[in-house]
Amino acid sequence: MLKIVVVGNGMVGHHYVEQLAAADVEAHITVIGGEDRPAYDRVHLSEFFSGRTPEDLALTTQEHYRELGVEAHFGDAVASIDRDKKTVSTVNGKQFAYDKLVLATGSYPFVPPVKGNDHESCLVYRTIDDLDNIQAQAQGSKVGVVVGGGLLGLECANAVKNLGLETHVVEFAPGLMGVQLDAGGSAMLRRKIEALDVKVHTSKATQVIEANADGDSRLIMRFADGSSLTTDMIVFSAGIRPFDQLARDCNLKVGERGGIEVDQQCKTSDNNIFAIGECALFDGRIFGLVAPGYRMAEVAASQLGHDSTTFQGADMSTKLKLLGVDVGSIGDAHGSEAGAVAYTFSDERIDVYKRLIVSADGKNLLGAVLVGDCSDYDTLLQYFLNGIALPTDPQTLILPYNAGGAPALGAAALPATATICSCHNVSKGDIVTAMDAGYCSLGEVKAETAASTGCGGCAALLKSIVDDELTSRGLEVNKAMCEHFNLTRQEMFHIIKVESIKSFAELIEKHGSGRGCEICKPTAASILASLWNDYVLEEKHVGLQDTNDTFLANMQKNGTYSIVPRIAGGEITPDKLIVLGQVAKKYKLYTKITGGQRIDLFGARVQHLPAIWQELIEAGFETGHAYGKALRTVKSCVGSTWCRYGVQDSVAMALYIENRYKGLRSPHKLKSAVSGCTRECAEAQSKDFGVIATENGWNLFVGGNGGMKPRHADLFATDLDDETLIKYIDRFLMFYVRTADRLQRTSVWMSNLEGGLEYLQQVIIEDSLGIGAELEEQMNNIVDTYQCEWKTTIEDPEKLKRFRQFVNSKAEDRDIIFVEERGQPRPATEEERIKILALSA
Amino acid sequence: MITALNTTEPKIIPLCGQSDLIPNSGICAAVGDQQIAIFFLPDETPQVYAIDNWDPVGKANVLARGIVGDVDGRLVVASPLYKQHFDLITGECLEDHQVSVATYSVTLLANQVQLSL
C-alpha cells in the first residue's frame, strides 16, 4: 500500500488528511505534528482569551484520526528527511518510510533582529503554547506592546487587550495594515483603534530592548527616532516566515527569501515530495491565508486520485474583524494598475471609510478597501472575482443607500462560477447542484457543500442564494398556493370578484379540489372580506379563519390571547387609559406598549375575551385588528397643534386615515404613519404607506417596512392636498389588495411589479389602466360597511358560544399557569408548569 | 383521568348537543381532567371526530382552535400555534411521525355528541 507521510498538523495539513480520507485513496497515512495537540483553528486564536478553550478551537482529535485509519504522532517534530532512502526521522529518533511526502510545516513568527529580543518577557503569537506563555507573562503586567501593525499584529493586540493590559501597537511602516489598506483606510482604522484605547505608534524602528532598571515596568524599547516606550511585555507579531529548514537541509529548491518552491501540482523539486500552505512558495509568493492553503491541500491530494487539479494562485481578498473593527480588502487596494480610477467615501461621524479602485474604462473592479463597515464586501467581491461589469456609476456601490447607493448585487445576478465560500471553494453552481439533488434548506445546503462552515463570512450571501433559488423554483415548479387550488392569490381574487363568489364552499367546488387547508382557507376568507366585507364570524366563514381571526385576538404560546384595542393615531384620553388599566388589573393581564402606539393586553383566557371586550366597548374602544392581515395602526407625532416645528396637524390626519381604513383586509398586515414635519418623528418612511407634512401639504411615501428586512419607503408624490392624498391612498391600497400575493408586504409587491415605482405612479396618479374610479368605489364600499367585529360579536349570543373553553363545563384550562415577573404575570415555562401542576395535584 | 373511567363495559358519555358544534371547525369538551377537541365536518362521513386538545409540539391546549382541512386526502387539523398537521382519524402528526395525539370514538346521535370509552 502507498505510504504517505504528512509533516505538520496545522490547519492545512489537517485539511490535506481529510481530503485524502474522503477521496478513498488506497494508502496508509502517517501524520507527524510537532505540537503536542492535533490541528486547531488558528484563525480564531485570539478568542482563546475571550473564553474559547483549546478543545473549542480543535479541528480534530486523535480518535477521529484513528477512525479514519490515520496513524498520528504528536509532540515529536521531524528532524530530517532522507530523500534517497525515502524516510523521515523525528527528534525522538523515530523513523518513517514514505512513498509520497507532504510538507505542511507552516511558518514561524518573524522576530526582528533587535538587540534584547531574547528577554524572557519578549514573546511571539502563533500557537496555543505561545498563548499560554502570553497569559503567564500578562500576570503581573500592566502594559503590553505588540510589535507589528499588520493583520496578525492587530489580532494579537486584541488578545493583549482582552488580557486587560494597556495595549500599544508599534509599527515600522507609516500606517497600519499597509499590505491590505491604502493610506486613507489605514488612517481610519487607526482612528477607530485609538478610540478603543489602543495606542498606536507608527514609523517606529526598534533599535534595542533593555531591561528597565529603575521604573515600574520591566522593559524599555528605544526607537531610531530617539523616542522610547516602557512596557512589561512585548509580543512580536510582525509577519511570518516559511518554515522551510527541513527542505533546505535535504536540498529541495527554496526561494531566495524562503519558501519551498512548488509547481501547479504543489510538487517540490522532488517528484515524491509535496509542499502546501504557508511553507510553500508558488510563483514567487507565499500565501498567508487559510483559504489558499486549503486549495493547495486539495490540489496535492488530487494528485493521488484520478482527477488531478492544479493550483493557479489565489485571491488574497479578506474580510475580518480586528479589535471589533470591520476591515475588508479586495484585490489591488493601492490602485497600482495604470489608469486605475479611485472612488472614496468617508464619513468621520460614524468612522466609515470605503474606497473603490476601478479600471480605466470604468468596467471592472480592480480593488476595494472597507473600514468600519463591511456590508458591501460580499457584493464587491463578486464583482471583482467574476469580472461582472460595473454599473455606470460605480460610486453608488459604496454610497449609503439613502444617498443614492445601489442595492446589493442580487443572488440571481451572480454567474454559476461565482465563488460564494472561499474557505471551502464552493461556487454558486455547487449550491444549485446540491439543491437540484434535493438539499433545499439552508442547513442541508451547508451540510452538503460545506459552504459557510469555515470563517462564516459568506453566511448572508449563501442565505440569499438559497432563498433566491427556492423562490425561483417555487415559481417554476408550481405557482399553486396549496394542493387544493392551482391558483395564485391574485388569480383567486380575480375569480371571486368576477364570478361574485360569496363562500369558500362555492369557490372550492368550482375551482379547487379536496377540502381546503390552513393556507387556502384564510386566503379565501381574506379575499371574501376585502371584496364583500361580510362579518368574518358568519357561520360560512368561521371555519376559514386562523384562530386569531376566529377569536379576534392574538394567540400566544400558552394558548391564551392578547388584546389590542384600537388607539387611532396613538391618541388616547386619560379616562380610556384608566379603563385599560382597570381591565388589565381585573383580568390579571400583562400590559405592554406596542411599537405602533397602542397598548397590548396579554394573557386573556378564551372564555374571558367577550367580557373583557364588553367592558372595553362600553368605554368606547373598538377592535384594533392586531389579529388580522389588515390595517394595524397609523402612528403619528404630535404635530402642529403642540410641536414648535410641526407644519400640519399630523394627529388629525392619522386619525382620519386610521378610521378610514380600519378593518381593511389585505394580503399582509398594513402599517402607516403621519409625521407633522420633515423631522419625521413618526417614522413614516418605515411604513407601507407614510405621510409627511410639508409647508404646502403632504408628501406620500409607499413601500416601506420594518421587521427582518427593513426598507425605506419611496417618495411617491409630493405636496398633496388632503383630498388628493386620500384618493391616492385609496387607489394604492386597493390595487395592492387586488394584485399582491398571499403574505406579500407592499415593499415586495412593489418591487415585483414590472416597472416598479414608476409603473405604480402611472397606475395611481395618471390612472394609466383606467381603474382609478373603480378602485376608489371599492374602497368606499368597504369604508361604508365597516363594523367593529367585537361589537358585532358580543351582541350575538350564538357567536359567544364559540368563546367557551369547554362546551360542557365551566372549568378553566388548568394547564394555563402564570408566574409573576417584574410585577406582572407571564406564562410559566414548561418546567415551572410541570412543577406547579405536581404541587397542586 | 380517562383511564380511571375505563371499565370492561363500554361506557357512553354525552358531551354536548349538535347545536354546540361549529360546522367545519372545532370545539373542546372536558372529560375529567382530559380535554377533547371535537370537530364537526357536516359533509364527511362520519361527521364528528375527536382527538386530544393538547398540542404536544406547542405544549398548550389549542388543537380545537386549528383550521381543519385535508392533506393528500387525509383529514387533518393544523395546530394554530406552529401549524403541524394532526390526522383526525389516527392522531398522527404529519410533520413528525414520532409525535401523535390520542383519538377518541365519538358519535353524533339524536343531536347529541357521545363519547364511547
mmCIF file of N, CA, C and O in Angstrom, chain A residues 483-484 513-518 521-522 539 542-547 551 555-561 606 798 801-802 804-809 812-816 830 833, chain B residues 14-16 19-20 22-31 33-35 44 53-54 58-62 64-65 67-75 78 80-83 85:
data_model
loop_
_atom_site.group_PDB
_atom_site.id
_atom_site.type_symbol
_atom_site.label_atom_id
_atom_site.label_comp_id
_atom_site.label_asym_id
_atom_site.label_seq_id
_atom_site.Cartn_x
_atom_site.Cartn_y
_atom_site.Cartn_z
ATOM 1 N N GLU A 483 -52.303 22.412 -2.228
ATOM 2 C CA GLU A 483 -52.761 21.278 -3.036
ATOM 3 C C GLU A 483 -54.224 21.408 -3.459
ATOM 4 O O GLU A 483 -54.682 20.659 -4.325
ATOM 5 N N HIS A 484 -54.946 22.356 -2.868
ATOM 6 C CA HIS A 484 -56.372 22.446 -3.182
ATOM 7 C C HIS A 484 -56.710 23.423 -4.298
ATOM 8 O O HIS A 484 -57.758 23.317 -4.902
ATOM 9 N N SER A 513 -60.080 21.550 -5.328
ATOM 10 C CA SER A 513 -60.315 20.134 -5.078
ATOM 11 C C SER A 513 -60.086 19.875 -3.600
ATOM 12 O O SER A 513 -59.432 20.648 -2.915
ATOM 13 N N GLY A 514 -60.612 18.766 -3.109
ATOM 14 C CA GLY A 514 -60.433 18.408 -1.703
ATOM 15 C C GLY A 514 -61.223 19.318 -0.785
ATOM 16 O O GLY A 514 -62.253 19.875 -1.171
ATOM 17 N N ARG A 515 -60.716 19.496 0.422
ATOM 18 C CA ARG A 515 -61.497 20.194 1.450
ATOM 19 C C ARG A 515 -60.876 21.508 1.889
ATOM 20 O O ARG A 515 -61.420 22.195 2.739
ATOM 21 N N GLY A 516 -59.702 21.819 1.366
ATOM 22 C CA GLY A 516 -59.049 23.063 1.788
ATOM 23 C C GLY A 516 -58.080 22.830 2.925
ATOM 24 O O GLY A 516 -57.949 21.705 3.418
ATOM 25 N N CYS A 517 -57.389 23.864 3.333
ATOM 26 C CA CYS A 517 -56.394 23.729 4.394
ATOM 27 C C CYS A 517 -56.119 25.088 5.022
ATOM 28 O O CYS A 517 -56.760 26.079 4.695
ATOM 29 N N GLU A 518 -55.142 25.106 5.921
ATOM 30 C CA GLU A 518 -54.852 26.338 6.667
ATOM 31 C C GLU A 518 -54.177 27.391 5.789
ATOM 32 O O GLU A 518 -53.923 28.492 6.263
ATOM 33 N N LYS A 521 -57.739 28.416 3.001
ATOM 34 C CA LYS A 521 -58.954 28.896 3.674
ATOM 35 C C LYS A 521 -58.817 30.341 4.160
ATOM 36 O O LYS A 521 -59.664 31.180 3.828
ATOM 37 N N PRO A 522 -57.741 30.664 4.923
ATOM 38 C CA PRO A 522 -57.634 32.074 5.347
ATOM 39 C C PRO A 522 -57.428 33.028 4.166
ATOM 40 O O PRO A 522 -57.885 34.166 4.206
ATOM 41 N N GLU A 539 -71.378 32.038 9.953
ATOM 42 C CA GLU A 539 -71.161 30.600 10.014
ATOM 43 C C GLU A 539 -70.366 30.071 8.826
ATOM 44 O O GLU A 539 -69.471 29.257 8.974
ATOM 45 N N VAL A 542 -66.572 31.114 9.404
ATOM 46 C CA VAL A 542 -65.847 30.965 10.657
ATOM 47 C C VAL A 542 -64.761 29.894 10.586
ATOM 48 O O VAL A 542 -63.666 30.068 11.112
ATOM 49 N N GLY A 543 -65.036 28.802 9.898
ATOM 50 C CA GLY A 543 -64.050 27.722 9.815
ATOM 51 C C GLY A 543 -62.860 28.049 8.933
ATOM 52 O O GLY A 543 -61.899 27.291 8.870
ATOM 53 N N LEU A 544 -62.946 29.174 8.236
ATOM 54 C CA LEU A 544 -61.865 29.542 7.318
ATOM 55 C C LEU A 544 -60.779 30.344 8.007
ATOM 56 O O LEU A 544 -59.697 30.508 7.482
ATOM 57 N N GLN A 545 -61.117 30.869 9.175
ATOM 58 C CA GLN A 545 -60.222 31.846 9.775
ATOM 59 C C GLN A 545 -59.149 31.191 10.621
ATOM 60 O O GLN A 545 -59.392 30.206 11.297
ATOM 61 N N ASP A 546 -57.997 31.836 10.630
ATOM 62 C CA ASP A 546 -56.982 31.470 11.599
ATOM 63 C C ASP A 546 -57.541 31.749 12.977
ATOM 64 O O ASP A 546 -58.419 32.595 13.137
ATOM 65 N N THR A 547 -56.988 31.063 13.971
ATOM 66 C CA THR A 547 -57.525 31.224 15.323
ATOM 67 C C THR A 547 -57.552 32.691 15.730
ATOM 68 O O THR A 547 -58.471 33.142 16.404
ATOM 69 N N PHE A 551 -61.058 34.263 17.027
ATOM 70 C CA PHE A 551 -61.264 34.754 18.393
ATOM 71 C C PHE A 551 -60.960 36.241 18.507
ATOM 72 O O PHE A 551 -60.975 36.795 19.587
ATOM 73 N N MET A 555 -53.274 34.744 19.487
ATOM 74 C CA MET A 555 -52.904 33.624 20.338
ATOM 75 C C MET A 555 -51.426 33.719 20.723
ATOM 76 O O MET A 555 -50.570 33.979 19.892
ATOM 77 N N GLN A 556 -51.168 33.489 21.994
ATOM 78 C CA GLN A 556 -49.783 33.470 22.474
ATOM 79 C C GLN A 556 -49.368 32.034 22.758
ATOM 80 O O GLN A 556 -50.171 31.114 22.671
ATOM 81 N N LYS A 557 -48.119 31.842 23.159
ATOM 82 C CA LYS A 557 -47.556 30.497 23.196
ATOM 83 C C LYS A 557 -48.278 29.535 24.132
ATOM 84 O O LYS A 557 -48.239 28.329 23.935
ATOM 85 N N ASN A 558 -48.942 30.028 25.173
ATOM 86 C CA ASN A 558 -49.610 29.102 26.097
ATOM 87 C C ASN A 558 -51.092 28.937 25.792
ATOM 88 O O ASN A 558 -51.832 28.400 26.591
ATOM 89 N N GLY A 559 -51.532 29.419 24.628
ATOM 90 C CA GLY A 559 -52.931 29.233 24.246
ATOM 91 C C GLY A 559 -53.834 30.352 24.733
ATOM 92 O O GLY A 559 -55.021 30.345 24.439
ATOM 93 N N THR A 560 -53.291 31.321 25.487
ATOM 94 C CA THR A 560 -54.085 32.495 25.846
ATOM 95 C C THR A 560 -53.960 33.518 24.715
ATOM 96 O O THR A 560 -53.217 33.310 23.758
ATOM 97 N N TYR A 561 -54.686 34.635 24.870
ATOM 98 C CA TYR A 561 -54.713 35.617 23.789
ATOM 99 C C TYR A 561 -54.259 36.982 24.272
ATOM 100 O O TYR A 561 -54.345 37.296 25.461
ATOM 101 N N VAL A 606 -59.550 32.357 26.737
ATOM 102 C CA VAL A 606 -60.528 32.476 25.663
ATOM 103 C C VAL A 606 -61.916 32.810 26.204
ATOM 104 O O VAL A 606 -62.642 33.630 25.638
ATOM 105 N N GLU A 798 -75.326 33.677 20.085
ATOM 106 C CA GLU A 798 -74.957 32.483 19.320
ATOM 107 C C GLU A 798 -73.434 32.465 19.088
ATOM 108 O O GLU A 798 -72.769 31.455 19.242
ATOM 109 N N LYS A 801 -71.025 31.614 22.009
ATOM 110 C CA LYS A 801 -70.844 30.200 22.379
ATOM 111 C C LYS A 801 -69.442 29.703 22.005
ATOM 112 O O LYS A 801 -68.901 28.798 22.611
ATOM 113 N N ARG A 802 -68.907 30.334 20.960
ATOM 114 C CA ARG A 802 -67.582 29.922 20.481
ATOM 115 C C ARG A 802 -66.497 30.204 21.525
ATOM 116 O O ARG A 802 -65.460 29.581 21.526
ATOM 117 N N ARG A 804 -66.079 29.549 24.578
ATOM 118 C CA ARG A 804 -66.084 28.756 25.799
ATOM 119 C C ARG A 804 -64.841 27.882 25.780
ATOM 120 O O ARG A 804 -64.493 27.318 24.743
ATOM 121 N N GLN A 805 -64.172 27.764 26.913
ATOM 122 C CA GLN A 805 -63.040 26.843 26.957
ATOM 123 C C GLN A 805 -63.571 25.433 26.743
ATOM 124 O O GLN A 805 -63.047 24.681 25.934
ATOM 125 N N PHE A 806 -64.637 25.081 27.495
ATOM 126 C CA PHE A 806 -65.229 23.761 27.358
ATOM 127 C C PHE A 806 -66.708 23.910 27.048
ATOM 128 O O PHE A 806 -67.399 24.720 27.666
ATOM 129 N N VAL A 807 -67.153 23.099 26.128
ATOM 130 C CA VAL A 807 -68.529 23.172 25.711
ATOM 131 C C VAL A 807 -69.444 22.588 26.796
ATOM 132 O O VAL A 807 -70.629 22.881 26.852
ATOM 133 N N ASN A 808 -68.869 21.783 27.692
ATOM 134 C CA ASN A 808 -69.692 21.060 28.665
ATOM 135 C C ASN A 808 -69.266 21.350 30.104
ATOM 136 O O ASN A 808 -69.580 20.596 31.008
ATOM 137 N N SER A 809 -68.502 22.410 30.343
ATOM 138 C CA SER A 809 -68.031 22.653 31.709
ATOM 139 C C SER A 809 -67.610 24.105 31.843
ATOM 140 O O SER A 809 -67.178 24.740 30.890
ATOM 141 N N GLU A 812 -61.786 25.966 34.176
ATOM 142 C CA GLU A 812 -60.748 26.676 33.433
ATOM 143 C C GLU A 812 -59.721 25.668 32.929
ATOM 144 O O GLU A 812 -59.610 24.558 33.455
ATOM 145 N N ASP A 813 -58.966 26.076 31.939
ATOM 146 C CA ASP A 813 -57.888 25.221 31.441
ATOM 147 C C ASP A 813 -56.771 25.219 32.486
ATOM 148 O O ASP A 813 -56.095 26.215 32.696
ATOM 149 N N ARG A 814 -56.620 24.084 33.184
ATOM 150 C CA ARG A 814 -55.665 24.049 34.302
ATOM 151 C C ARG A 814 -54.203 24.063 33.820
ATOM 152 O O ARG A 814 -53.295 24.248 34.612
ATOM 153 N N ASP A 815 -53.988 23.868 32.539
ATOM 154 C CA ASP A 815 -52.610 23.902 32.031
ATOM 155 C C ASP A 815 -52.114 25.322 31.768
ATOM 156 O O ASP A 815 -50.946 25.530 31.447
ATOM 157 N N ILE A 816 -53.027 26.286 31.834
ATOM 158 C CA ILE A 816 -52.589 27.682 31.671
ATOM 159 C C ILE A 816 -52.193 28.206 33.041
ATOM 160 O O ILE A 816 -53.032 28.372 33.924
ATOM 161 N N GLU A 830 -42.240 25.561 30.685
ATOM 162 C CA GLU A 830 -42.677 24.171 30.728
ATOM 163 C C GLU A 830 -42.261 23.527 32.056
ATOM 164 O O GLU A 830 -43.039 22.823 32.689
ATOM 165 N N ARG A 833 -44.342 24.923 34.856
ATOM 166 C CA ARG A 833 -45.714 24.436 34.757
ATOM 167 C C ARG A 833 -45.836 23.040 35.358
ATOM 168 O O ARG A 833 -46.739 22.763 36.158
ATOM 169 N N PRO B 14 -72.224 11.457 27.351
ATOM 170 C CA PRO B 14 -72.709 12.534 26.488
ATOM 171 C C PRO B 14 -71.823 13.771 26.679
ATOM 172 O O PRO B 14 -71.451 14.097 27.810
ATOM 173 N N LEU B 15 -71.451 14.404 25.595
ATOM 174 C CA LEU B 15 -70.545 15.544 25.691
ATOM 175 C C LEU B 15 -71.243 16.880 25.468
ATOM 176 O O LEU B 15 -71.070 17.810 26.223
ATOM 177 N N CYS B 16 -72.009 16.956 24.384
ATOM 178 C CA CYS B 16 -72.693 18.218 24.101
ATOM 179 C C CYS B 16 -73.760 17.983 23.042
ATOM 180 O O CYS B 16 -73.864 16.900 22.492
ATOM 181 N N SER B 19 -76.024 21.552 18.495
ATOM 182 C CA SER B 19 -76.007 22.999 18.314
ATOM 183 C C SER B 19 -74.752 23.630 18.912
ATOM 184 O O SER B 19 -74.425 24.774 18.633
ATOM 185 N N ASP B 20 -74.040 22.882 19.780
ATOM 186 C CA ASP B 20 -72.790 23.402 20.314
ATOM 187 C C ASP B 20 -71.665 23.286 19.294
ATOM 188 O O ASP B 20 -70.618 23.919 19.434
ATOM 189 N N ILE B 22 -69.580 23.585 15.771
ATOM 190 C CA ILE B 22 -69.442 24.633 14.760
ATOM 191 C C ILE B 22 -69.005 23.974 13.451
ATOM 192 O O ILE B 22 -67.988 23.276 13.415
ATOM 193 N N PRO B 23 -69.815 24.133 12.406
ATOM 194 C CA PRO B 23 -69.524 23.430 11.155
ATOM 195 C C PRO B 23 -68.127 23.745 10.640
ATOM 196 O O PRO B 23 -67.696 24.892 10.666
ATOM 197 N N ASN B 24 -67.424 22.715 10.215
ATOM 198 C CA ASN B 24 -66.081 22.830 9.646
ATOM 199 C C ASN B 24 -65.083 23.491 10.594
ATOM 200 O O ASN B 24 -64.160 24.180 10.166
ATOM 201 N N SER B 25 -65.311 23.234 11.885
ATOM 202 C CA SER B 25 -64.393 23.790 12.870
ATOM 203 C C SER B 25 -64.442 22.924 14.119
ATOM 204 O O SER B 25 -65.106 21.892 14.134
ATOM 205 N N GLY B 26 -63.728 23.373 15.162
ATOM 206 C CA GLY B 26 -63.645 22.542 16.358
ATOM 207 C C GLY B 26 -64.144 23.230 17.599
ATOM 208 O O GLY B 26 -64.236 24.456 17.673
ATOM 209 N N ILE B 27 -64.474 22.408 18.614
ATOM 210 C CA ILE B 27 -64.790 22.910 19.950
ATOM 211 C C ILE B 27 -64.080 21.986 20.926
ATOM 212 O O ILE B 27 -63.513 20.971 20.531
ATOM 213 N N CYS B 28 -64.129 22.320 22.217
ATOM 214 C CA CYS B 28 -63.423 21.489 23.181
ATOM 215 C C CYS B 28 -64.366 21.058 24.290
ATOM 216 O O CYS B 28 -65.172 21.851 24.774
ATOM 217 N N ALA B 29 -64.271 19.789 24.689
ATOM 218 C CA ALA B 29 -65.075 19.283 25.804
ATOM 219 C C ALA B 29 -64.138 18.744 26.874
ATOM 220 O O ALA B 29 -63.035 18.297 26.574
ATOM 221 N N ALA B 30 -64.591 18.805 28.128
ATOM 222 C CA ALA B 30 -63.785 18.277 29.223
ATOM 223 C C ALA B 30 -64.361 16.945 29.664
ATOM 224 O O ALA B 30 -65.577 16.796 29.788
ATOM 225 N N VAL B 31 -63.494 15.963 29.883
ATOM 226 C CA VAL B 31 -63.909 14.693 30.476
ATOM 227 C C VAL B 31 -62.920 14.469 31.607
ATOM 228 O O VAL B 31 -61.779 14.076 31.388
ATOM 229 N N ASP B 33 -60.114 15.494 33.826
ATOM 230 C CA ASP B 33 -59.037 16.438 33.546
ATOM 231 C C ASP B 33 -58.659 16.462 32.077
ATOM 232 O O ASP B 33 -57.833 17.251 31.661
ATOM 233 N N GLN B 34 -59.254 15.556 31.316
ATOM 234 C CA GLN B 34 -58.878 15.422 29.914
ATOM 235 C C GLN B 34 -59.624 16.441 29.054
ATOM 236 O O GLN B 34 -60.814 16.667 29.261
ATOM 237 N N GLN B 35 -58.886 17.044 28.114
ATOM 238 C CA GLN B 35 -59.536 17.968 27.176
ATOM 239 C C GLN B 35 -59.620 17.293 25.813
ATOM 240 O O GLN B 35 -58.613 16.821 25.290
ATOM 241 N N GLU B 44 -68.744 15.226 5.712
ATOM 242 C CA GLU B 44 -67.970 13.988 5.727
ATOM 243 C C GLU B 44 -68.780 12.875 6.391
ATOM 244 O O GLU B 44 -69.769 13.116 7.067
ATOM 245 N N ASN B 53 -56.987 17.675 22.896
ATOM 246 C CA ASN B 53 -56.893 19.120 22.649
ATOM 247 C C ASN B 53 -55.458 19.608 22.851
ATOM 248 O O ASN B 53 -55.071 20.676 22.405
ATOM 249 N N TRP B 54 -54.655 18.801 23.538
ATOM 250 C CA TRP B 54 -53.263 19.181 23.883
ATOM 251 C C TRP B 54 -52.365 19.069 22.646
ATOM 252 O O TRP B 54 -52.303 18.017 22.025
ATOM 253 N N GLY B 58 -46.594 22.381 20.470
ATOM 254 C CA GLY B 58 -46.701 23.724 21.028
ATOM 255 C C GLY B 58 -46.869 23.728 22.536
ATOM 256 O O GLY B 58 -46.697 24.742 23.185
ATOM 257 N N LYS B 59 -47.241 22.576 23.090
ATOM 258 C CA LYS B 59 -47.436 22.401 24.525
ATOM 259 C C LYS B 59 -48.472 23.377 25.100
ATOM 260 O O LYS B 59 -48.179 24.187 25.985
ATOM 261 N N ALA B 60 -49.667 23.297 24.554
ATOM 262 C CA ALA B 60 -50.800 24.078 25.072
ATOM 263 C C ALA B 60 -52.079 23.414 24.558
ATOM 264 O O ALA B 60 -52.045 22.658 23.577
ATOM 265 N N ASN B 61 -53.184 23.702 25.219
ATOM 266 C CA ASN B 61 -54.464 23.091 24.844
ATOM 267 C C ASN B 61 -55.140 23.921 23.769
ATOM 268 O O ASN B 61 -55.952 24.787 24.069
ATOM 269 N N VAL B 62 -54.814 23.651 22.516
ATOM 270 C CA VAL B 62 -55.261 24.548 21.448
ATOM 271 C C VAL B 62 -55.768 23.864 20.183
ATOM 272 O O VAL B 62 -56.267 24.544 19.288
ATOM 273 N N ALA B 64 -58.314 22.286 19.240
ATOM 274 C CA ALA B 64 -59.701 22.535 18.832
ATOM 275 C C ALA B 64 -59.830 23.848 18.069
ATOM 276 O O ALA B 64 -60.802 24.076 17.378
ATOM 277 N N ARG B 65 -58.840 24.716 18.228
ATOM 278 C CA ARG B 65 -58.922 26.031 17.594
ATOM 279 C C ARG B 65 -58.122 26.106 16.290
ATOM 280 O O ARG B 65 -57.854 27.192 15.776
ATOM 281 N N ILE B 67 -57.357 25.111 12.125
ATOM 282 C CA ILE B 67 -58.143 25.039 10.890
ATOM 283 C C ILE B 67 -58.152 23.595 10.412
ATOM 284 O O ILE B 67 -57.104 22.943 10.363
ATOM 285 N N VAL B 68 -59.347 23.094 10.058
ATOM 286 C CA VAL B 68 -59.410 21.723 9.561
ATOM 287 C C VAL B 68 -59.364 21.726 8.031
ATOM 288 O O VAL B 68 -59.719 22.708 7.383
ATOM 289 N N GLY B 69 -58.886 20.621 7.502
ATOM 290 C CA GLY B 69 -58.801 20.525 6.054
ATOM 291 C C GLY B 69 -58.287 19.142 5.688
ATOM 292 O O GLY B 69 -58.422 18.199 6.484
ATOM 293 N N ASP B 70 -57.701 19.001 4.520
ATOM 294 C CA ASP B 70 -57.102 17.717 4.199
ATOM 295 C C ASP B 70 -55.735 17.911 3.570
ATOM 296 O O ASP B 70 -55.445 18.926 2.955
ATOM 297 N N VAL B 71 -54.871 16.909 3.811
ATOM 298 C CA VAL B 71 -53.548 16.864 3.198
ATOM 299 C C VAL B 71 -53.452 15.498 2.530
ATOM 300 O O VAL B 71 -53.583 14.472 3.198
ATOM 301 N N ASP B 72 -53.273 15.480 1.241
ATOM 302 C CA ASP B 72 -53.255 14.230 0.463
ATOM 303 C C ASP B 72 -54.452 13.347 0.813
ATOM 304 O O ASP B 72 -54.319 12.136 0.984
ATOM 305 N N GLY B 73 -55.601 13.960 0.983
ATOM 306 C CA GLY B 73 -56.810 13.186 1.244
ATOM 307 C C GLY B 73 -57.027 12.823 2.705
ATOM 308 O O GLY B 73 -58.071 12.294 3.062
ATOM 309 N N ARG B 74 -56.038 13.065 3.570
ATOM 310 C CA ARG B 74 -56.217 12.731 4.993
ATOM 311 C C ARG B 74 -56.831 13.935 5.704
ATOM 312 O O ARG B 74 -56.350 15.048 5.584
ATOM 313 N N LEU B 75 -57.860 13.665 6.478
ATOM 314 C CA LEU B 75 -58.478 14.745 7.245
ATOM 315 C C LEU B 75 -57.543 15.168 8.355
ATOM 316 O O LEU B 75 -57.059 14.344 9.128
ATOM 317 N N ALA B 78 -54.746 21.698 11.576
ATOM 318 C CA ALA B 78 -53.441 22.338 11.675
ATOM 319 C C ALA B 78 -53.361 23.077 12.999
ATOM 320 O O ALA B 78 -54.246 23.874 13.309
ATOM 321 N N PRO B 80 -52.916 25.719 15.661
ATOM 322 C CA PRO B 80 -52.872 27.180 15.487
ATOM 323 C C PRO B 80 -51.553 27.774 15.976
ATOM 324 O O PRO B 80 -51.257 28.920 15.663
ATOM 325 N N LEU B 81 -50.763 26.995 16.723
ATOM 326 C CA LEU B 81 -49.512 27.560 17.231
ATOM 327 C C LEU B 81 -48.409 27.476 16.178
ATOM 328 O O LEU B 81 -47.900 28.473 15.714
ATOM 329 N N TYR B 82 -48.025 26.238 15.808
ATOM 330 C CA TYR B 82 -46.902 26.116 14.880
ATOM 331 C C TYR B 82 -47.256 25.371 13.594
ATOM 332 O O TYR B 82 -46.374 24.983 12.841
ATOM 333 N N LYS B 83 -48.547 25.159 13.359
ATOM 334 C CA LYS B 83 -49.077 24.671 12.073
ATOM 335 C C LYS B 83 -48.771 23.209 11.729
ATOM 336 O O LYS B 83 -48.941 22.816 10.580
ATOM 337 N N HIS B 85 -49.663 19.400 11.241
ATOM 338 C CA HIS B 85 -50.958 18.783 10.944
ATOM 339 C C HIS B 85 -51.121 17.498 11.752
ATOM 340 O O HIS B 85 -50.217 16.679 11.796
#
